[in-house]
Amino acid sequence: NEVKFDSSFANLVFIMSSCNDTVSILDSYNNTQSIEILSGRGDDKINIGTAGRAFDDNLPAPVVIDAGSGFDTVNIYDDGSTVLKDQQVTATLVRGLHDLKNNTVAYAGVEYLNLDLGSTSMNVSSTATGSALTITCQLSSNVTILNTRGPLLLNMSDQDDHIKIFG
């Protein structure tokens, strides 16, 4: 079921059930100040952004995800971005998806983090223990991997990509 909110909602909190739920945050209004998603005990799927569109066209607000228990997947879409962005992944945060530097996606309890990106200069400084990270780059990209504590899959474009892996 699709739910739409008008621009009068500045802070959004979604509390999911203990079932296997799917929540997709496709876009928000410019006045949205925060989006928080609290997952239940099920195996949940959380989609942030819209496939084929730039993240900063969709979501101007920071996003916080507490995935709870279960085997949870977070998909973040910025594959429509054609501007090279300086992006970073840590064990709790994805930054650089938006031109506003303070707009991040913070996450906890996520077993599968999937990033579908356009053009990126991505730095993975760490991942959460046991969490799988998949990075898919649609355009020419630079990816530096410093430390991962779980499975890593890189799907690079057919253009001029550069990958550096340390440690």
Coordinates of N, CA and C in Angstrom, one line a residue:
N1 N 0.8 -1.2 0.0 CA 0.0 0.0 0.0 C 0.9 1.2 0.0
E2 N 0.5 2.2 -0.7 CA 1.2 3.5 -0.8 C 0.6 4.5 0.1
V3 N 1.4 5.2 0.8 CA 1.0 6.3 1.7 C 1.7 7.5 1.3
K4 N 1.0 8.6 1.2 CA 1.6 9.9 0.8 C 1.3 10.9 1.9
F5 N 2.2 11.7 2.2 CA 2.1 12.8 3.2 C 2.2 14.1 2.6
D6 N 1.5 15.1 3.0 CA 1.6 16.4 2.5 C 2.8 17.2 3.1
S7 N 3.1 18.4 2.7 CA 4.3 19.1 3.1 C 4.2 19.5 4.6
S8 N 3.1 19.4 5.2 CA 3.0 19.8 6.6 C 3.7 18.9 7.6
F9 N 4.1 17.7 7.1 CA 4.8 16.7 8.0 C 6.3 16.9 7.8
A10 N 7.0 17.5 8.8 CA 8.4 17.8 8.7 C 9.3 16.7 9.3
N11 N 8.8 15.9 10.3 CA 9.5 14.8 10.9 C 8.7 13.6 10.8
L12 N 9.2 12.6 10.1 CA 8.5 11.3 9.8 C 9.1 10.2 10.6
V13 N 8.3 9.4 11.3 CA 8.8 8.2 12.0 C 7.9 7.1 11.6
F14 N 8.5 6.0 11.0 CA 7.8 4.8 10.6 C 8.2 3.7 11.5
I15 N 7.2 3.1 12.2 CA 7.4 1.9 13.1 C 6.8 0.7 12.4
M16 N 7.7 -0.2 12.1 CA 7.3 -1.4 11.3 C 6.8 -2.5 12.3
S17 N 6.1 -3.5 11.8 CA 5.6 -4.6 12.6 C 6.6 -5.7 12.8
S18 N 6.3 -6.7 13.5 CA 7.2 -7.9 13.7 C 7.1 -8.8 12.5
C19 N 6.4 -8.5 11.5 CA 6.3 -9.3 10.3 C 7.4 -9.0 9.3
N20 N 7.4 -9.6 8.2 CA 8.4 -9.3 7.1 C 7.9 -8.2 6.3
D21 N 8.3 -7.0 6.6 CA 7.8 -5.8 6.0 C 8.7 -5.2 4.9
T22 N 8.1 -4.4 4.0 CA 8.9 -3.6 3.1 C 8.4 -2.2 3.2
V23 N 9.4 -1.3 3.3 CA 9.1 0.2 3.4 C 9.9 0.8 2.3
S24 N 9.3 1.6 1.5 CA 10.1 2.4 0.4 C 9.8 3.9 0.6
I25 N 10.9 4.6 0.9 CA 10.9 6.0 1.0 C 11.4 6.6 -0.3
L26 N 10.5 6.9 -1.2 CA 10.9 7.3 -2.6 C 11.3 8.8 -2.7
D27 N 10.6 9.6 -2.0 CA 11.0 11.0 -2.0 C 10.3 11.7 -0.8
S28 N 10.7 13.0 -0.6 CA 10.0 13.8 0.4 C 10.0 15.2 0.0
Y29 N 9.3 16.0 0.7 CA 9.3 17.5 0.5 C 10.5 18.2 1.0
N30 N 10.8 19.3 0.4 CA 12.0 20.1 0.8 C 12.0 20.5 2.2
N31 N 10.8 20.6 2.9 CA 10.8 21.0 4.3 C 10.9 19.8 5.2
T32 N 11.0 18.6 4.7 CA 11.1 17.4 5.6 C 12.5 17.5 6.3
Q33 N 12.4 17.5 7.7 CA 13.6 17.6 8.5 C 14.3 16.3 8.8
S34 N 13.5 15.3 9.0 CA 14.1 14.0 9.3 C 13.1 12.8 9.0
I35 N 13.7 11.7 8.7 CA 12.9 10.5 8.4 C 13.6 9.4 9.3
E36 N 12.8 8.7 10.1 CA 13.3 7.7 11.0 C 12.4 6.4 10.7
I37 N 13.1 5.3 10.5 CA 12.5 4.0 10.3 C 12.9 3.0 11.4
L38 N 11.9 2.5 12.2 CA 12.2 1.6 13.2 C 11.6 0.2 12.8
S39 N 12.5 -0.7 12.5 CA 12.1 -2.0 12.0 C 11.7 -2.9 13.2
G40 N 10.9 -3.9 12.9 CA 10.5 -4.9 13.9 C 11.4 -6.1 13.9
R41 N 10.8 -7.2 14.3 CA 11.6 -8.5 14.4 C 11.7 -9.3 13.1
G42 N 10.9 -8.9 12.1 CA 10.9 -9.7 10.9 C 12.1 -9.4 10.0
D43 N 12.1 -10.1 8.9 CA 13.1 -10.0 7.8 C 12.6 -8.9 6.9
D44 N 13.1 -7.6 7.1 CA 12.5 -6.5 6.5 C 13.4 -6.0 5.3
K45 N 12.7 -5.3 4.4 CA 13.4 -4.6 3.3 C 13.0 -3.2 3.3
I46 N 14.1 -2.3 3.3 CA 13.9 -0.9 3.4 C 14.6 -0.3 2.1
N47 N 13.8 0.4 1.3 CA 14.3 1.1 0.1 C 14.3 2.6 0.3
I48 N 15.5 3.2 0.1 CA 15.6 4.6 0.2 C 16.0 5.2 -1.1
G49 N 15.2 6.2 -1.6 CA 15.4 6.8 -2.9 C 14.7 6.0 -4.0
T50 N 14.8 6.5 -5.2 CA 14.1 6.0 -6.4 C 15.1 5.5 -7.4
A51 N 15.0 4.3 -7.9 CA 15.9 3.8 -8.9 C 15.9 4.7 -10.1
G52 N 17.0 5.0 -10.7 CA 17.1 5.9 -11.9 C 17.1 7.4 -11.6
R53 N 17.0 7.8 -10.4 CA 17.0 9.2 -10.0 C 18.1 9.5 -9.1
A54 N 18.6 10.7 -9.1 CA 19.6 11.2 -8.2 C 19.0 11.3 -6.8
F55 N 19.8 10.9 -5.8 CA 19.3 10.9 -4.4 C 18.9 12.3 -4.0
D56 N 19.8 13.3 -4.3 CA 19.5 14.7 -3.9 C 18.3 15.3 -4.6
D57 N 17.8 14.7 -5.6 CA 16.5 15.1 -6.2 C 15.3 14.6 -5.4
N58 N 15.5 13.5 -4.6 CA 14.4 12.9 -4.0 C 14.3 13.2 -2.5
L59 N 15.4 13.1 -1.8 CA 15.3 13.1 -0.3 C 16.3 14.2 0.3
P60 N 15.7 15.3 0.6 CA 16.6 16.3 1.2 C 16.8 16.1 2.7
A61 N 16.1 15.2 3.4 CA 16.2 15.0 4.8 C 17.2 13.9 5.2
P62 N 17.8 14.0 6.3 CA 18.6 12.8 6.8 C 17.7 11.7 7.2
V63 N 18.2 10.5 7.0 CA 17.4 9.3 7.3 C 18.1 8.4 8.4
V64 N 17.3 7.9 9.3 CA 17.9 7.1 10.4 C 17.1 5.8 10.3
I65 N 17.9 4.6 10.3 CA 17.3 3.3 10.2 C 17.7 2.5 11.4
D66 N 16.8 2.0 12.2 CA 17.1 1.0 13.2 C 16.5 -0.3 12.8
A67 N 17.2 -1.2 12.2 CA 16.7 -2.4 11.6 C 16.2 -3.5 12.6
G68 N 16.6 -3.3 13.9 CA 16.1 -4.3 14.8 C 16.7 -5.7 14.6
S69 N 15.9 -6.7 15.0 CA 16.4 -8.1 14.8 C 15.8 -8.6 13.4
G70 N 16.2 -9.8 13.1 CA 15.8 -10.4 11.8 C 16.9 -10.1 10.8
F71 N 16.7 -10.6 9.5 CA 17.7 -10.3 8.5 C 17.2 -9.2 7.6
D72 N 17.7 -8.1 7.8 CA 17.2 -6.9 7.2 C 18.1 -6.4 6.0
T73 N 17.4 -5.9 5.0 CA 18.1 -5.4 3.8 C 17.7 -3.9 3.6
V74 N 18.8 -3.1 3.4 CA 18.6 -1.7 3.1 C 19.1 -1.5 1.7
N75 N 18.3 -0.9 0.8 CA 18.7 -0.6 -0.6 C 18.7 0.9 -0.7
I76 N 19.8 1.5 -1.1 CA 19.9 3.0 -1.3 C 20.1 3.3 -2.7
Y77 N 19.3 4.1 -3.4 CA 19.4 4.4 -4.8 C 19.9 5.8 -5.0
D78 N 21.0 5.9 -5.7 CA 21.5 7.2 -6.2 C 22.0 7.0 -7.7
D79 N 21.5 6.0 -8.3 CA 22.0 5.6 -9.6 C 21.7 6.6 -10.7
G80 N 20.8 7.5 -10.5 CA 20.5 8.5 -11.5 C 21.5 9.7 -11.4
S81 N 22.4 9.7 -10.5 CA 23.3 10.8 -10.3 C 24.4 10.8 -11.4
T82 N 24.6 11.9 -12.1 CA 25.7 11.9 -13.1 C 26.8 12.8 -12.6
V83 N 26.7 13.4 -11.5 CA 27.7 14.3 -10.9 C 28.5 13.4 -10.0
L84 N 29.9 13.5 -10.1 CA 30.8 12.8 -9.3 C 30.6 13.3 -7.8
K85 N 30.2 12.3 -6.9 CA 30.0 12.7 -5.5 C 31.1 12.0 -4.6
D86 N 31.5 12.7 -3.6 CA 32.4 12.2 -2.6 C 31.6 11.5 -1.6
Q87 N 31.6 10.2 -1.6 CA 30.7 9.4 -0.7 C 31.5 8.6 0.3
Q88 N 30.9 8.2 1.4 CA 31.6 7.4 2.4 C 30.7 6.5 3.1
V89 N 31.2 5.2 3.4 CA 30.4 4.3 4.2 C 31.3 4.0 5.4
T90 N 30.6 4.0 6.6 CA 31.2 3.6 7.8 C 30.3 2.4 8.4
A91 N 30.6 1.9 9.5 CA 29.8 0.9 10.1 C 28.4 1.3 10.5
T92 N 28.2 2.6 10.5 CA 26.9 3.1 11.0 C 26.3 4.2 10.1
L93 N 27.0 4.6 9.0 CA 26.6 5.8 8.3 C 27.0 5.7 6.8
V94 N 26.1 6.3 5.9 CA 26.4 6.5 4.5 C 26.3 8.0 4.3
R95 N 27.4 8.7 3.9 CA 27.3 10.1 3.7 C 27.7 10.4 2.2
G96 N 27.3 11.6 1.8 CA 27.7 12.1 0.5 C 26.6 11.8 -0.6
L97 N 25.5 11.3 -0.2 CA 24.4 11.0 -1.2 C 23.7 12.2 -1.6
H98 N 23.8 13.3 -0.8 CA 23.1 14.5 -1.1 C 24.1 15.6 -1.1
D99 N 23.9 16.7 -1.8 CA 24.8 17.8 -1.9 C 24.8 18.6 -0.5
L100 N 23.9 18.4 0.3 CA 23.9 18.9 1.7 C 24.7 17.9 2.5
K101 N 25.8 18.3 3.0 CA 26.8 17.4 3.6 C 26.2 16.7 4.9
N102 N 25.3 17.4 5.6 CA 24.8 16.9 6.9 C 23.7 15.9 6.6
N103 N 23.2 15.7 5.4 CA 22.2 14.8 5.1 C 22.8 13.4 4.8
T104 N 22.6 12.5 5.8 CA 23.2 11.2 5.8 C 22.1 10.1 5.9
V105 N 22.5 8.9 5.7 CA 21.7 7.7 6.1 C 22.4 7.0 7.2
A106 N 21.9 7.1 8.4 CA 22.5 6.4 9.5 C 21.7 5.0 9.7
Y107 N 22.5 4.0 10.0 CA 21.8 2.7 10.1 C 22.4 1.8 11.2
A108 N 21.6 0.9 11.8 CA 22.1 0.0 12.8 C 21.2 -1.3 12.6
G109 N 21.9 -2.5 12.8 CA 21.2 -3.8 12.7 C 20.9 -4.2 11.3
V110 N 21.6 -3.7 10.3 CA 21.3 -4.0 8.9 C 22.3 -5.2 8.5
E111 N 21.7 -6.3 8.0 CA 22.5 -7.4 7.5 C 23.0 -7.2 6.1
Y112 N 22.2 -6.6 5.3 CA 22.6 -6.4 3.9 C 22.4 -4.9 3.5
L113 N 23.5 -4.2 3.1 CA 23.4 -2.8 2.7 C 23.8 -2.8 1.2
N114 N 22.9 -2.4 0.4 CA 23.1 -2.3 -1.1 C 23.0 -0.9 -1.5
L115 N 24.1 -0.4 -2.2 CA 24.2 0.9 -2.7 C 24.2 0.9 -4.2
D116 N 23.2 1.5 -4.9 CA 23.2 1.5 -6.3 C 23.5 3.0 -6.7
L117 N 24.7 3.2 -7.2 CA 25.2 4.6 -7.3 C 25.4 5.0 -8.8
G118 N 25.4 6.2 -9.1 CA 25.8 6.8 -10.4 C 27.3 6.9 -10.5
S119 N 27.8 8.1 -10.5 CA 29.2 8.4 -10.5 C 29.7 8.7 -9.1
T120 N 30.7 8.0 -8.6 CA 31.0 8.2 -7.2 C 32.5 8.1 -6.9
S121 N 33.0 8.8 -5.9 CA 34.3 8.6 -5.3 C 34.0 8.1 -3.9
M122 N 33.9 6.8 -3.8 CA 33.4 6.1 -2.6 C 34.6 5.6 -1.7
N123 N 34.5 5.9 -0.5 CA 35.5 5.5 0.5 C 34.8 4.6 1.6
V124 N 35.1 3.4 1.6 CA 34.5 2.5 2.6 C 35.5 2.4 3.8
S125 N 35.3 3.1 4.8 CA 36.3 3.1 6.0 C 36.0 1.9 6.9
S126 N 34.8 1.4 6.9 CA 34.5 0.2 7.7 C 33.0 -0.2 7.4
T127 N 32.7 -1.4 7.8 CA 31.4 -1.9 7.7 C 31.0 -2.6 9.1
A128 N 29.8 -2.7 9.3 CA 29.4 -3.4 10.6 C 29.8 -4.9 10.5
T129 N 30.1 -5.4 11.7 CA 30.5 -6.8 11.8 C 29.4 -7.7 11.2
G130 N 29.8 -8.6 10.3 CA 28.8 -9.5 9.7 C 27.8 -8.9 8.7
S131 N 27.9 -7.6 8.4 CA 27.0 -7.0 7.5 C 27.6 -7.1 6.1
A132 N 26.8 -7.5 5.1 CA 27.2 -7.6 3.7 C 27.0 -6.2 3.0
L133 N 28.0 -5.8 2.3 CA 27.9 -4.5 1.5 C 28.0 -4.8 0.0
T134 N 27.1 -4.3 -0.7 CA 27.1 -4.4 -2.2 C 27.1 -3.0 -2.7
I135 N 28.1 -2.7 -3.6 CA 28.2 -1.4 -4.2 C 28.1 -1.6 -5.7
T136 N 27.1 -1.0 -6.4 CA 26.9 -1.1 -7.8 C 27.1 0.3 -8.4
C137 N 28.0 0.5 -9.3 CA 28.3 1.8 -9.9 C 27.9 1.8 -11.3
Q138 N 27.0 2.8 -11.7 CA 26.5 2.8 -13.1 C 27.4 3.6 -14.0
L139 N 28.2 4.5 -13.5 CA 29.1 5.4 -14.2 C 30.5 5.3 -13.7
S140 N 31.5 5.9 -14.4 CA 32.9 5.9 -14.0 C 33.0 6.3 -12.5
S141 N 33.8 5.4 -11.8 CA 33.8 5.6 -10.3 C 35.2 5.3 -9.8
N142 N 35.5 5.8 -8.6 CA 36.7 5.5 -7.8 C 36.2 4.9 -6.5
V143 N 36.6 3.7 -6.1 CA 36.2 3.1 -4.9 C 37.4 2.7 -4.1
T144 N 37.5 3.1 -2.8 CA 38.6 2.8 -2.0 C 38.0 2.0 -0.8
I145 N 38.5 0.8 -0.5 CA 38.1 -0.1 0.5 C 39.2 -0.1 1.6
L146 N 38.9 0.4 2.8 CA 39.9 0.4 3.9 C 39.7 -0.8 4.8
N147 N 38.4 -1.1 5.2 CA 38.2 -2.1 6.2 C 36.7 -2.6 6.1
T148 N 36.6 -3.9 5.9 CA 35.2 -4.5 5.9 C 35.2 -5.6 6.9
R149 N 34.1 -5.8 7.6 CA 34.0 -6.9 8.5 C 32.9 -7.9 8.1
G150 N 32.6 -7.9 6.8 CA 31.6 -8.8 6.3 C 31.9 -8.9 4.8
P151 N 31.0 -9.7 4.1 CA 31.1 -9.9 2.6 C 31.0 -8.5 1.9
L152 N 31.8 -8.4 0.8 CA 31.8 -7.2 0.0 C 31.6 -7.6 -1.5
L153 N 30.7 -7.0 -2.2 CA 30.6 -7.2 -3.6 C 30.6 -5.9 -4.3
L154 N 31.4 -5.8 -5.3 CA 31.5 -4.6 -6.2 C 31.1 -4.9 -7.6
N155 N 30.1 -4.2 -8.1 CA 29.6 -4.3 -9.4 C 29.9 -3.0 -10.1
M156 N 31.0 -2.9 -10.9 CA 31.5 -1.7 -11.4 C 30.9 -1.5 -12.8
S157 N 31.0 -0.3 -13.3 CA 30.5 0.1 -14.7 C 31.4 -0.5 -15.7
D158 N 31.0 -0.3 -17.0 CA 31.9 -0.7 -18.1 C 32.7 0.5 -18.5
Q159 N 32.9 1.5 -17.7 CA 33.6 2.7 -18.0 C 35.0 2.6 -17.2
D160 N 35.6 3.8 -17.1 CA 36.9 3.9 -16.5 C 36.8 3.9 -14.9
D161 N 36.8 2.7 -14.3 CA 36.7 2.6 -12.9 C 38.1 2.3 -12.2
H162 N 38.2 2.8 -11.0 CA 39.4 2.5 -10.2 C 39.0 2.0 -8.8
I163 N 39.7 0.9 -8.4 CA 39.4 0.2 -7.2 C 40.7 0.1 -6.4
K164 N 40.7 0.5 -5.1 CA 41.8 0.3 -4.3 C 41.3 -0.4 -3.0
I165 N 42.0 -1.5 -2.7 CA 41.6 -2.2 -1.5 C 42.8 -2.3 -0.5
F166 N 42.7 -1.9 0.7 CA 43.7 -1.9 1.7 C 43.2 -2.8 2.8
G167 N 44.1 -3.6 3.5 CA 43.8 -4.4 4.6 C 43.1 -5.6 4.3

